[in-house]
mmCIF file of C-alpha atoms in Angstrom:
data_model
loop_
_atom_site.group_PDB
_atom_site.id
_atom_site.type_symbol
_atom_site.label_atom_id
_atom_site.label_comp_id
_atom_site.label_asym_id
_atom_site.label_seq_id
_atom_site.Cartn_x
_atom_site.Cartn_y
_atom_site.Cartn_z
ATOM 1 C CA MET A 24 180.433 168.253 121.277
ATOM 2 C CA MET A 25 181.407 165.549 118.832
ATOM 3 C CA ILE A 26 183.092 163.538 121.532
ATOM 4 C CA ARG A 27 179.980 163.548 123.695
ATOM 5 C CA LEU A 28 177.892 162.442 120.629
ATOM 6 C CA PHE A 29 180.405 159.682 120.072
ATOM 7 C CA TRP A 30 180.083 158.398 123.648
ATOM 8 C CA ILE A 31 176.343 158.714 123.494
ATOM 9 C CA ALA A 32 176.342 156.487 120.373
ATOM 10 C CA VAL A 33 178.697 154.038 122.250
ATOM 11 C CA ALA A 34 176.331 153.958 125.214
ATOM 12 C CA LEU A 35 173.363 153.239 122.847
ATOM 13 C CA VAL A 36 175.199 150.305 121.229
ATOM 14 C CA ALA A 37 176.160 149.002 124.696
ATOM 15 C CA ALA A 38 172.540 149.271 125.792
ATOM 16 C CA VAL A 39 171.312 147.302 122.689
ATOM 17 C CA ALA A 40 173.965 144.654 123.160
ATOM 18 C CA ALA A 41 173.237 144.313 126.944
ATOM 19 C CA HIS A 42 169.482 144.063 126.198
ATOM 20 C CA ALA A 43 169.969 141.279 123.692
ATOM 21 C CA ALA A 44 172.497 139.448 125.743
ATOM 22 C CA PHE A 45 170.277 139.601 128.916
ATOM 23 C CA VAL A 46 167.231 138.224 127.041
ATOM 24 C CA LEU A 47 169.183 135.616 125.185
ATOM 25 C CA PHE A 48 171.469 134.200 127.842
ATOM 26 C CA VAL A 49 170.468 135.133 131.391
ATOM 27 C CA PRO A 50 167.110 133.197 131.622
ATOM 28 C CA GLY A 51 168.617 130.076 130.087
ATOM 29 C CA TYR A 52 171.621 130.396 132.319
ATOM 30 C CA MET A 53 169.334 130.651 135.432
ATOM 31 C CA PHE A 54 167.285 127.679 134.271
ATOM 32 C CA SER A 55 170.298 125.594 133.322
ATOM 33 C CA ALA A 56 171.319 125.574 137.095
ATOM 34 C CA GLU A 57 168.074 123.687 137.676
ATOM 35 C CA ILE A 58 168.679 121.293 134.838
ATOM 36 C CA ALA A 59 172.289 120.785 136.097
ATOM 37 C CA ARG A 60 171.002 119.915 139.642
ATOM 38 C CA MET A 61 168.559 117.427 138.155
ATOM 39 C CA THR A 62 171.177 115.937 135.838
ATOM 40 C CA ARG A 63 173.555 115.420 138.812
ATOM 41 C CA ALA A 64 170.819 113.554 140.726
ATOM 42 C CA HIS A 65 169.385 111.481 138.025
ATOM 43 C CA GLY A 66 171.699 111.606 134.880
ATOM 44 C CA VAL A 67 170.736 112.234 131.275
ATOM 45 C CA ASN A 68 168.700 110.062 128.863
ATOM 46 C CA THR A 69 166.932 108.376 131.786
ATOM 47 C CA PHE A 70 163.295 108.593 132.843
ATOM 48 C CA PHE A 71 162.595 109.389 136.434
ATOM 49 C CA ILE A 72 159.671 110.491 138.613
ATOM 50 C CA LEU A 73 160.004 113.940 139.824
ATOM 51 C CA PRO A 74 159.848 114.324 143.758
ATOM 52 C CA VAL A 75 156.790 116.507 144.894
ATOM 53 C CA ALA A 76 159.003 119.365 146.017
ATOM 54 C CA ASP A 77 160.730 119.683 142.580
ATOM 55 C CA GLN A 78 157.333 119.248 140.886
ATOM 56 C CA ALA A 79 155.952 122.158 142.959
ATOM 57 C CA ARG A 80 158.874 124.339 141.869
ATOM 58 C CA LEU A 81 158.844 123.429 138.161
ATOM 59 C CA PHE A 82 155.112 123.411 137.747
ATOM 60 C CA PRO A 83 153.577 125.552 140.518
ATOM 61 C CA GLY A 84 150.125 125.512 138.852
ATOM 62 C CA LEU A 85 149.770 121.721 138.804
ATOM 63 C CA PRO A 86 148.478 119.782 141.715
ATOM 64 C CA ARG A 87 150.970 118.304 144.141
ATOM 65 C CA ASN A 88 149.346 114.889 144.164
ATOM 66 C CA GLY A 89 149.774 114.441 140.420
ATOM 67 C CA VAL A 90 152.700 112.459 139.046
ATOM 68 C CA THR A 91 155.309 114.078 136.759
ATOM 69 C CA GLY A 92 157.994 112.054 134.985
ATOM 70 C CA ILE A 93 160.947 113.622 133.284
ATOM 71 C CA CYS A 94 163.679 112.576 130.868
ATOM 72 C CA LEU A 95 166.445 115.139 130.546
ATOM 73 C CA PHE A 96 167.641 114.287 126.973
ATOM 74 C CA ASP A 97 170.864 115.021 125.203
ATOM 75 C CA VAL A 98 171.023 114.375 121.467
ATOM 76 C CA THR A 99 174.549 115.719 120.883
ATOM 77 C CA ASP A 100 175.970 112.267 120.218
ATOM 78 C CA GLY A 101 172.875 110.679 118.535
ATOM 79 C CA GLY A 102 169.222 110.221 118.767
ATOM 80 C CA VAL A 103 167.252 109.408 121.897
ATOM 81 C CA THR A 104 163.874 107.542 122.142
ATOM 82 C CA LEU A 105 161.224 108.051 124.775
ATOM 83 C CA SER A 106 159.217 104.886 124.930
ATOM 84 C CA ALA A 107 156.242 105.913 127.071
ATOM 85 C CA ASN A 108 154.187 103.215 128.695
ATOM 86 C CA LEU A 109 151.542 105.052 130.735
ATOM 87 C CA PRO A 110 148.530 103.836 132.798
ATOM 88 C CA GLU A 111 145.197 104.383 131.285
ATOM 89 C CA GLY A 112 143.748 107.898 131.980
ATOM 90 C CA PHE A 113 144.321 111.557 131.399
ATOM 91 C CA TRP A 114 148.016 112.637 130.777
ATOM 92 C CA VAL A 115 149.875 115.276 128.850
ATOM 93 C CA THR A 116 153.340 114.793 127.345
ATOM 94 C CA THR A 117 155.408 117.721 126.297
ATOM 95 C CA ILE A 118 158.972 117.925 124.780
ATOM 96 C CA TYR A 119 160.786 121.147 125.682
ATOM 97 C CA SER A 120 164.063 122.555 124.444
ATOM 98 C CA ASP A 121 166.433 123.530 127.236
ATOM 99 C CA LYS A 122 165.471 127.092 126.264
ATOM 100 C CA GLY A 123 161.806 126.390 127.438
ATOM 101 C CA GLU A 124 160.468 126.162 123.888
ATOM 102 C CA THR A 125 157.533 123.627 123.395
ATOM 103 C CA LEU A 126 158.822 121.320 120.593
ATOM 104 C CA TYR A 127 155.992 118.835 120.745
ATOM 105 C CA THR A 128 152.938 118.018 122.895
ATOM 106 C CA VAL A 129 150.313 115.408 123.018
ATOM 107 C CA ASN A 130 147.521 114.368 125.427
ATOM 108 C CA ASN A 131 145.921 110.920 125.827
ATOM 109 C CA ARG A 132 142.958 111.745 123.508
ATOM 110 C CA GLN A 133 145.168 113.133 120.833
ATOM 111 C CA SER A 134 147.549 110.111 121.080
ATOM 112 C CA GLY A 135 144.801 107.427 121.075
ATOM 113 C CA SER A 136 147.180 105.122 122.931
ATOM 114 C CA ASP A 137 148.967 105.067 126.310
ATOM 115 C CA ALA A 138 152.065 103.334 124.833
ATOM 116 C CA PHE A 139 153.973 105.356 122.179
ATOM 117 C CA ASN A 140 157.433 106.182 121.002
ATOM 118 C CA VAL A 141 159.002 109.645 120.416
ATOM 119 C CA SER A 142 162.264 109.712 118.533
ATOM 120 C CA LEU A 143 164.227 112.786 119.448
ATOM 121 C CA SER A 144 167.198 113.983 117.284
ATOM 122 C CA ARG A 145 169.169 117.169 116.732
ATOM 123 C CA ALA A 146 167.679 119.354 113.977
ATOM 124 C CA PRO A 147 170.144 119.616 111.058
ATOM 125 C CA GLY A 148 171.957 122.901 110.621
ATOM 126 C CA PHE A 149 171.863 124.829 107.320
ATOM 127 C CA ILE A 150 174.913 123.043 105.823
ATOM 128 C CA GLU A 151 173.614 119.640 106.933
ATOM 129 C CA MET A 152 170.265 120.410 105.324
ATOM 130 C CA LEU A 153 171.955 121.178 101.940
ATOM 131 C CA VAL A 154 174.108 117.994 102.189
ATOM 132 C CA GLN A 155 171.021 115.803 103.036
ATOM 133 C CA SER A 156 168.955 117.220 100.225
ATOM 134 C CA THR A 157 171.894 116.569 97.790
ATOM 135 C CA ASP A 158 172.448 113.040 99.040
ATOM 136 C CA LYS A 159 168.789 112.253 99.420
ATOM 137 C CA GLU A 160 169.510 111.301 102.949
ATOM 138 C CA ARG A 161 166.657 111.384 105.389
ATOM 139 C CA PRO A 162 166.572 110.564 109.149
ATOM 140 C CA GLU A 163 165.247 107.103 109.974
ATOM 141 C CA ILE A 164 161.680 107.238 111.202
ATOM 142 C CA ASP A 165 160.463 104.411 113.370
ATOM 143 C CA SER A 166 156.923 103.562 114.530
ATOM 144 C CA GLY A 167 155.964 106.730 116.488
ATOM 145 C CA TRP A 168 156.635 110.437 116.439
ATOM 146 C CA THR A 169 159.909 112.078 115.409
ATOM 147 C CA VAL A 170 160.921 115.395 116.975
ATOM 148 C CA GLN A 171 163.900 117.324 115.873
ATOM 149 C CA SER A 172 165.353 119.685 118.598
ATOM 150 C CA PRO A 173 167.142 122.915 117.650
ATOM 151 C CA GLU A 174 169.142 122.565 120.946
ATOM 152 C CA PRO A 175 171.224 119.519 121.921
ATOM 153 C CA GLN A 176 169.535 119.206 125.252
ATOM 154 C CA GLY A 177 165.948 119.434 126.506
ATOM 155 C CA LEU A 178 163.257 117.818 128.600
ATOM 156 C CA ALA A 179 160.472 115.347 127.948
ATOM 157 C CA VAL A 180 157.843 115.828 130.620
ATOM 158 C CA VAL A 181 154.970 113.422 131.211
ATOM 159 C CA TRP A 182 152.231 114.756 133.563
ATOM 160 C CA TYR A 183 149.572 112.612 134.997
ATOM 161 C CA PRO A 184 147.019 114.257 137.267
ATOM 162 C CA LEU A 185 145.322 112.103 140.000
ATOM 163 C CA THR A 186 141.896 112.120 141.678
ATOM 164 C CA ASP A 187 143.319 110.788 144.878
ATOM 165 C CA ALA A 188 146.754 111.303 146.539
ATOM 166 C CA ALA A 189 146.686 107.697 147.607
ATOM 167 C CA LEU A 190 147.052 106.779 143.891
ATOM 168 C CA ARG A 191 150.444 108.522 143.530
ATOM 169 C CA GLU A 192 152.500 105.596 144.491
ATOM 170 C CA PRO A 193 150.916 102.941 142.243
ATOM 171 C CA VAL A 194 150.616 105.408 139.259
ATOM 172 C CA ALA A 195 154.228 106.485 139.780
ATOM 173 C CA GLN A 196 155.227 102.765 139.815
ATOM 174 C CA ALA A 197 153.220 102.165 136.603
ATOM 175 C CA MET A 198 154.796 105.156 134.843
ATOM 176 C CA SER A 199 158.257 103.882 135.688
ATOM 177 C CA GLY A 200 157.724 101.484 132.818
ATOM 178 C CA THR A 201 158.567 104.349 130.541
ATOM 179 C CA ARG A 202 161.973 104.162 129.026
ATOM 180 C CA CYS A 203 164.337 106.926 127.744
ATOM 181 C CA GLY A 204 167.601 106.135 126.140
ATOM 182 C CA ARG A 205 169.857 106.188 123.125
ATOM 183 C CA THR A 206 168.056 105.198 119.888
ATOM 184 C CA VAL A 207 169.291 101.839 118.759
ATOM 185 C CA SER A 208 169.501 101.727 114.857
ATOM 186 C CA PRO A 209 168.404 98.418 113.171
ATOM 187 C CA SER A 210 172.060 97.927 111.990
ATOM 188 C CA GLN A 211 173.377 97.775 115.521
ATOM 189 C CA MET B 294 192.439 160.120 131.509
ATOM 190 C CA ARG B 295 189.328 162.119 132.609
ATOM 191 C CA ARG B 296 187.919 161.781 128.982
ATOM 192 C CA TYR B 297 188.247 158.036 129.170
ATOM 193 C CA ALA B 298 186.677 157.937 132.641
ATOM 194 C CA GLY B 299 183.715 159.901 131.249
ATOM 195 C CA GLY B 300 183.427 157.565 128.308
ATOM 196 C CA PHE B 301 183.552 154.532 130.640
ATOM 197 C CA ALA B 302 180.640 156.021 132.592
ATOM 198 C CA TYR B 303 178.670 156.223 129.369
ATOM 199 C CA VAL B 304 179.294 152.622 128.557
ATOM 200 C CA LEU B 305 178.329 151.531 132.070
ATOM 201 C CA ALA B 306 175.164 153.583 131.895
ATOM 202 C CA GLY B 307 174.360 152.012 128.516
ATOM 203 C CA LEU B 308 174.991 148.394 129.794
ATOM 204 C CA ALA B 309 172.778 149.121 132.866
ATOM 205 C CA ALA B 310 170.023 150.641 130.827
ATOM 206 C CA GLY B 311 170.107 147.696 128.381
ATOM 207 C CA ALA B 312 169.851 145.152 131.161
ATOM 208 C CA ALA B 313 167.223 147.013 133.061
ATOM 209 C CA SER B 314 165.119 147.497 129.926
ATOM 210 C CA ALA B 315 165.458 143.702 129.058
ATOM 211 C CA TYR B 316 164.148 142.855 132.608
ATOM 212 C CA LEU B 317 161.220 145.262 132.293
ATOM 213 C CA VAL B 318 160.273 143.976 128.798
ATOM 214 C CA ILE B 319 160.518 140.343 130.093
ATOM 215 C CA GLU B 320 158.202 141.085 132.989
ATOM 216 C CA ASN B 321 155.590 142.995 130.935
ATOM 217 C CA LYS B 322 155.750 141.797 127.275
ATOM 218 C CA GLY B 323 152.916 139.468 126.160
ATOM 219 C CA VAL B 324 150.734 140.078 129.250
ATOM 220 C CA LYS B 325 147.202 140.519 128.085
ATOM 221 C CA SER B 326 143.689 140.521 129.624
ATOM 222 C CA ALA B 327 142.308 136.987 129.490
ATOM 223 C CA GLY B 328 139.024 137.489 127.513
ATOM 224 C CA SER B 329 136.945 140.646 128.115
ATOM 225 C CA SER B 330 137.522 140.762 131.890
ATOM 226 C CA GLU B 331 140.357 142.828 133.393
ATOM 227 C CA LEU B 332 140.440 140.423 136.422
ATOM 228 C CA TRP B 333 142.549 137.625 134.870
ATOM 229 C CA THR B 334 145.613 138.405 132.777
ATOM 230 C CA SER B 335 147.556 135.834 130.748
ATOM 231 C CA ARG B 336 150.976 135.749 129.166
ATOM 232 C CA ALA B 337 150.717 132.039 128.042
ATOM 233 C CA LYS B 338 149.126 133.044 124.777
ATOM 234 C CA GLY B 339 152.237 135.162 124.064
ATOM 235 C CA LEU B 340 154.198 131.904 123.955
ATOM 236 C CA SER B 341 153.345 131.450 120.271
ATOM 237 C CA GLY B 342 153.536 135.200 119.215
ATOM 238 C CA ASP B 343 156.148 137.722 118.236
ATOM 239 C CA SER B 344 157.025 138.208 121.991
ATOM 240 C CA ALA B 345 157.564 134.495 122.670
ATOM 241 C CA ILE B 346 161.248 134.919 123.510
ATOM 242 C CA TYR B 347 160.412 137.420 126.305
ATOM 243 C CA VAL B 348 157.583 135.373 127.582
ATOM 244 C CA ARG B 349 159.712 132.213 127.792
ATOM 245 C CA ALA B 350 162.432 134.171 129.524
ATOM 246 C CA HIS B 351 159.875 135.301 132.184
ATOM 247 C CA TYR B 352 159.189 131.647 133.086
ATOM 248 C CA LEU B 353 162.824 130.610 133.022
ATOM 249 C CA LEU B 354 163.860 133.439 135.214
ATOM 250 C CA GLN B 355 161.400 132.048 137.764
ATOM 251 C CA GLY B 356 163.098 128.717 137.534
ATOM 252 C CA ARG B 357 159.973 127.030 135.989
ATOM 253 C CA LEU B 358 158.930 125.720 132.650
ATOM 254 C CA PRO B 359 156.357 127.578 130.586
ATOM 255 C CA PRO B 360 152.953 125.823 130.224
ATOM 256 C CA SER B 361 152.839 123.460 127.303
ATOM 257 C CA THR B 362 151.807 125.552 124.218
ATOM 258 C CA GLY B 363 148.370 124.665 122.873
ATOM 259 C CA GLN B 364 147.770 122.144 125.645
ATOM 260 C CA ILE B 365 147.752 124.042 128.972
ATOM 261 C CA ASP B 366 146.524 127.612 129.343
ATOM 262 C CA GLU B 367 147.363 129.810 132.207
ATOM 263 C CA ALA B 368 146.029 133.153 133.695
ATOM 264 C CA THR B 369 146.769 135.008 136.912
ATOM 265 C CA ALA B 370 144.731 137.350 139.084
ATOM 266 C CA ASP B 371 146.447 139.801 141.509
ATOM 267 C CA THR B 372 143.084 141.572 142.490
ATOM 268 C CA ASP B 373 139.595 140.591 143.345
ATOM 269 C CA SER B 374 136.632 141.365 141.029
ATOM 270 C CA ASP B 375 136.454 144.922 142.543
ATOM 271 C CA GLY B 376 140.057 145.646 141.799
ATOM 272 C CA ASN B 377 141.382 145.274 145.482
ATOM 273 C CA VAL B 378 144.853 143.723 145.755
ATOM 274 C CA LEU B 379 144.661 140.047 147.043
ATOM 275 C CA THR B 380 146.145 139.727 150.479
ATOM 276 C CA SER B 381 146.195 136.843 152.944
ATOM 277 C CA SER B 382 144.736 139.077 155.717
ATOM 278 C CA CYS B 383 141.421 138.888 153.872
ATOM 279 C CA ARG B 384 138.988 136.047 153.017
ATOM 280 C CA TYR B 385 137.783 135.503 149.472
ATOM 281 C CA THR B 386 135.201 133.456 147.669
ATOM 282 C CA VAL B 387 136.270 132.186 144.139
ATOM 283 C CA THR B 388 133.144 131.140 142.202
ATOM 284 C CA SER B 389 132.860 129.464 138.750
ATOM 285 C CA THR B 390 130.757 131.630 136.363
ATOM 286 C CA GLY B 391 130.347 129.259 133.411
ATOM 287 C CA ALA B 392 131.226 125.929 131.795
ATOM 288 C CA LEU B 393 134.466 124.488 133.231
ATOM 289 C CA PRO B 394 137.121 122.960 130.942
ATOM 290 C CA ARG B 395 138.112 119.320 130.918
ATOM 291 C CA TRP B 396 140.705 119.825 133.656
ATOM 292 C CA TRP B 397 141.435 123.078 135.578
ATOM 293 C CA SER B 398 143.193 124.173 138.803
ATOM 294 C CA ILE B 399 143.529 127.383 140.841
ATOM 295 C CA ALA B 400 146.805 127.779 142.788
ATOM 296 C CA VAL B 401 147.904 130.254 145.445
ATOM 297 C CA MET B 402 151.295 131.742 144.410
ATOM 298 C CA THR B 403 153.428 133.730 146.775
ATOM 299 C CA ASP B 404 156.815 135.449 146.346
ATOM 300 C CA GLY B 405 158.500 132.875 148.509
ATOM 301 C CA SER B 406 159.297 129.203 147.613
ATOM 302 C CA GLU B 407 156.358 127.267 146.284
ATOM 303 C CA SER B 408 154.703 125.200 148.990
ATOM 304 C CA SER B 409 154.318 121.534 148.502
ATOM 305 C CA SER B 410 151.135 121.496 150.565
ATOM 306 C CA PRO B 411 148.186 120.248 148.602
ATOM 307 C CA GLN B 412 146.002 122.970 150.157
ATOM 308 C CA VAL B 413 147.524 125.731 147.987
ATOM 309 C CA ILE B 414 145.814 124.165 144.887
ATOM 310 C CA ALA B 415 142.185 123.445 144.102
ATOM 311 C CA ASP B 416 141.507 121.478 140.878
ATOM 312 C CA THR B 417 138.899 119.505 138.929
ATOM 313 C CA ASP B 418 139.533 116.468 140.998
ATOM 314 C CA SER B 419 139.767 117.817 144.502
ATOM 315 C CA VAL B 420 136.914 120.415 144.427
ATOM 316 C CA ILE B 421 133.488 119.346 145.674
ATOM 317 C CA ARG B 422 130.900 120.888 143.377
ATOM 318 C CA GLU B 423 127.597 122.563 144.341
ATOM 319 C CA ALA B 424 124.285 120.812 143.401
ATOM 320 C CA ASP B 425 124.104 122.986 140.155
ATOM 321 C CA GLY B 426 127.578 121.813 139.132
ATOM 322 C CA SER B 427 129.335 125.090 139.964
ATOM 323 C CA ALA B 428 132.565 125.385 142.055
ATOM 324 C CA VAL B 429 132.767 127.570 145.189
ATOM 325 C CA ILE B 430 136.278 127.875 146.718
ATOM 326 C CA HIS B 431 137.176 129.823 149.883
ATOM 327 C CA ALA B 432 140.602 131.362 149.849
ATOM 328 C CA ALA B 433 141.779 132.281 153.320
ATOM 329 C CA ALA B 434 144.733 131.928 155.700
ATOM 330 C CA THR B 435 142.679 129.730 158.101
ATOM 331 C CA PRO B 436 140.865 126.639 157.446
ATOM 332 C CA GLN B 437 137.397 127.088 155.933
ATOM 333 C CA PRO B 438 134.343 124.760 155.452
ATOM 334 C CA GLY B 439 133.936 123.353 152.004
ATOM 335 C CA ASN B 440 136.605 123.869 149.418
ATOM 336 C CA TRP B 441 139.595 125.646 150.990
ATOM 337 C CA LEU B 442 142.677 127.353 149.370
ATOM 338 C CA ASN B 443 145.334 128.168 151.961
ATOM 339 C CA THR B 444 146.673 131.611 151.237
ATOM 340 C CA GLY B 445 149.314 131.398 153.986
ATOM 341 C CA ALA B 446 150.484 134.406 155.889
ATOM 342 C CA ALA B 447 152.818 135.845 153.196
ATOM 343 C CA GLY B 448 150.714 138.972 152.645
ATOM 344 C CA ARG B 449 150.084 139.719 148.932
ATOM 345 C CA PHE B 450 149.425 136.614 146.765
ATOM 346 C CA THR B 451 148.481 135.784 143.230
ATOM 347 C CA LEU B 452 145.842 133.231 142.061
ATOM 348 C CA LEU B 453 147.113 131.078 139.151
ATOM 349 C CA TYR B 454 144.530 129.408 136.904
ATOM 350 C CA SER B 455 145.557 126.498 134.729
ATOM 351 C CA ALA B 456 143.386 124.615 132.283
ATOM 352 C CA VAL B 457 143.761 121.825 129.840
ATOM 353 C CA ALA B 458 141.881 121.633 126.583
ATOM 354 C CA ALA B 459 139.783 118.479 125.793
ATOM 355 C CA GLY B 460 141.264 116.535 122.943
ATOM 356 C CA THR B 461 141.679 118.943 120.085
ATOM 357 C CA GLN B 462 139.186 121.551 121.460
ATOM 358 C CA ARG B 463 140.468 125.110 122.126
ATOM 359 C CA LEU B 464 140.139 126.631 125.518
ATOM 360 C CA PRO B 465 137.745 129.576 126.144
ATOM 361 C CA GLY B 466 139.543 132.939 126.456
ATOM 362 C CA ALA B 467 138.909 133.954 130.066
ATOM 363 C CA PRO B 468 138.964 131.817 133.238
ATOM 364 C CA PRO B 469 135.317 131.184 134.252
ATOM 365 C CA PHE B 470 135.888 132.306 137.851
ATOM 366 C CA ASN B 471 135.234 135.533 139.709
ATOM 367 C CA ILE B 472 136.868 136.519 142.958
ATOM 368 C CA ARG B 473 134.776 138.213 145.706
ATOM 369 C CA ARG B 474 136.326 139.710 148.999
ATOM 370 C CA GLU B 475 134.231 138.378 151.957
ATOM 371 C CA GLU B 476 135.990 139.614 155.109
ATOM 372 C CA CYS B 477 138.866 141.916 155.732
ATOM 373 C CA PRO B 478 139.954 143.210 159.184
#
């Protein structure tokens, strides 16, 4: 009887562990395959326009003739800056962690400008926060918005809906003026 | 030896139950009626609540990104306004029932790979409005006069409504559309 109770307890612990592991790791692992595929094709810390087929897969609710630009950022070795230079009109920019968490989002009306900078950096861990508050160190903030990511990798997504499919090419061309790359500090 | 085999079976059963319960919770947690109507359900609002980790997992398992929290809202309908399951063998009329947001779209989703055809989405910019400003969209497997949503031949499908708020305004709770079945063989 005691042995059966023991194994039932073991089974319960295994169930809780499997539940937590599935929720925490399986969706991220599945999605990381998609990220890895895009990284192989375009690299990290570069801004590119998503092909229509990829756009349909990643954002099935958004119209196919809109333009979606993406920067797969990696802040492991330092900050990354997204310097958006978008054509006038309606757009939405969203910064996601690679776990799908929305870190920051802004649309054209909230921004007030079609050209802006978003500085991305790694959120400090607990020890780093203690050290920073002791040393009075603060991350450098340039002109624009600063987003700290809890994950080393993520996606910056710019979506620009269009009234006419014929506008896709010129708008994509105009959006290509957006830059994504390592943040250059003033001392460099 | 037999004792350990029995114990191993308990552990295996526990692992399977844990994984299965995780999948079930991911599929169902955070799904709520959008507004007072039972027609549209939404999980996008769950992205900022206690069940956010499960709701995000649902989107990532589908290989897609969740809608931008606070910016884009989403709701889905699996049935028409009378509660009948949406199927591509029938023809439906999707009609706006109130003020429409700054930007909205209605997309046909099937279990297969997402189509890159523009006919699977109707949105603010592509829909021709009626004289009174309302939007009437025909969802069917064959071309229809006026605004047409191609439901394909996949059988059951889901309508996905997306909307974007204007500036700092909040979106209304329920999608302002009803779905009426017109013809079914």
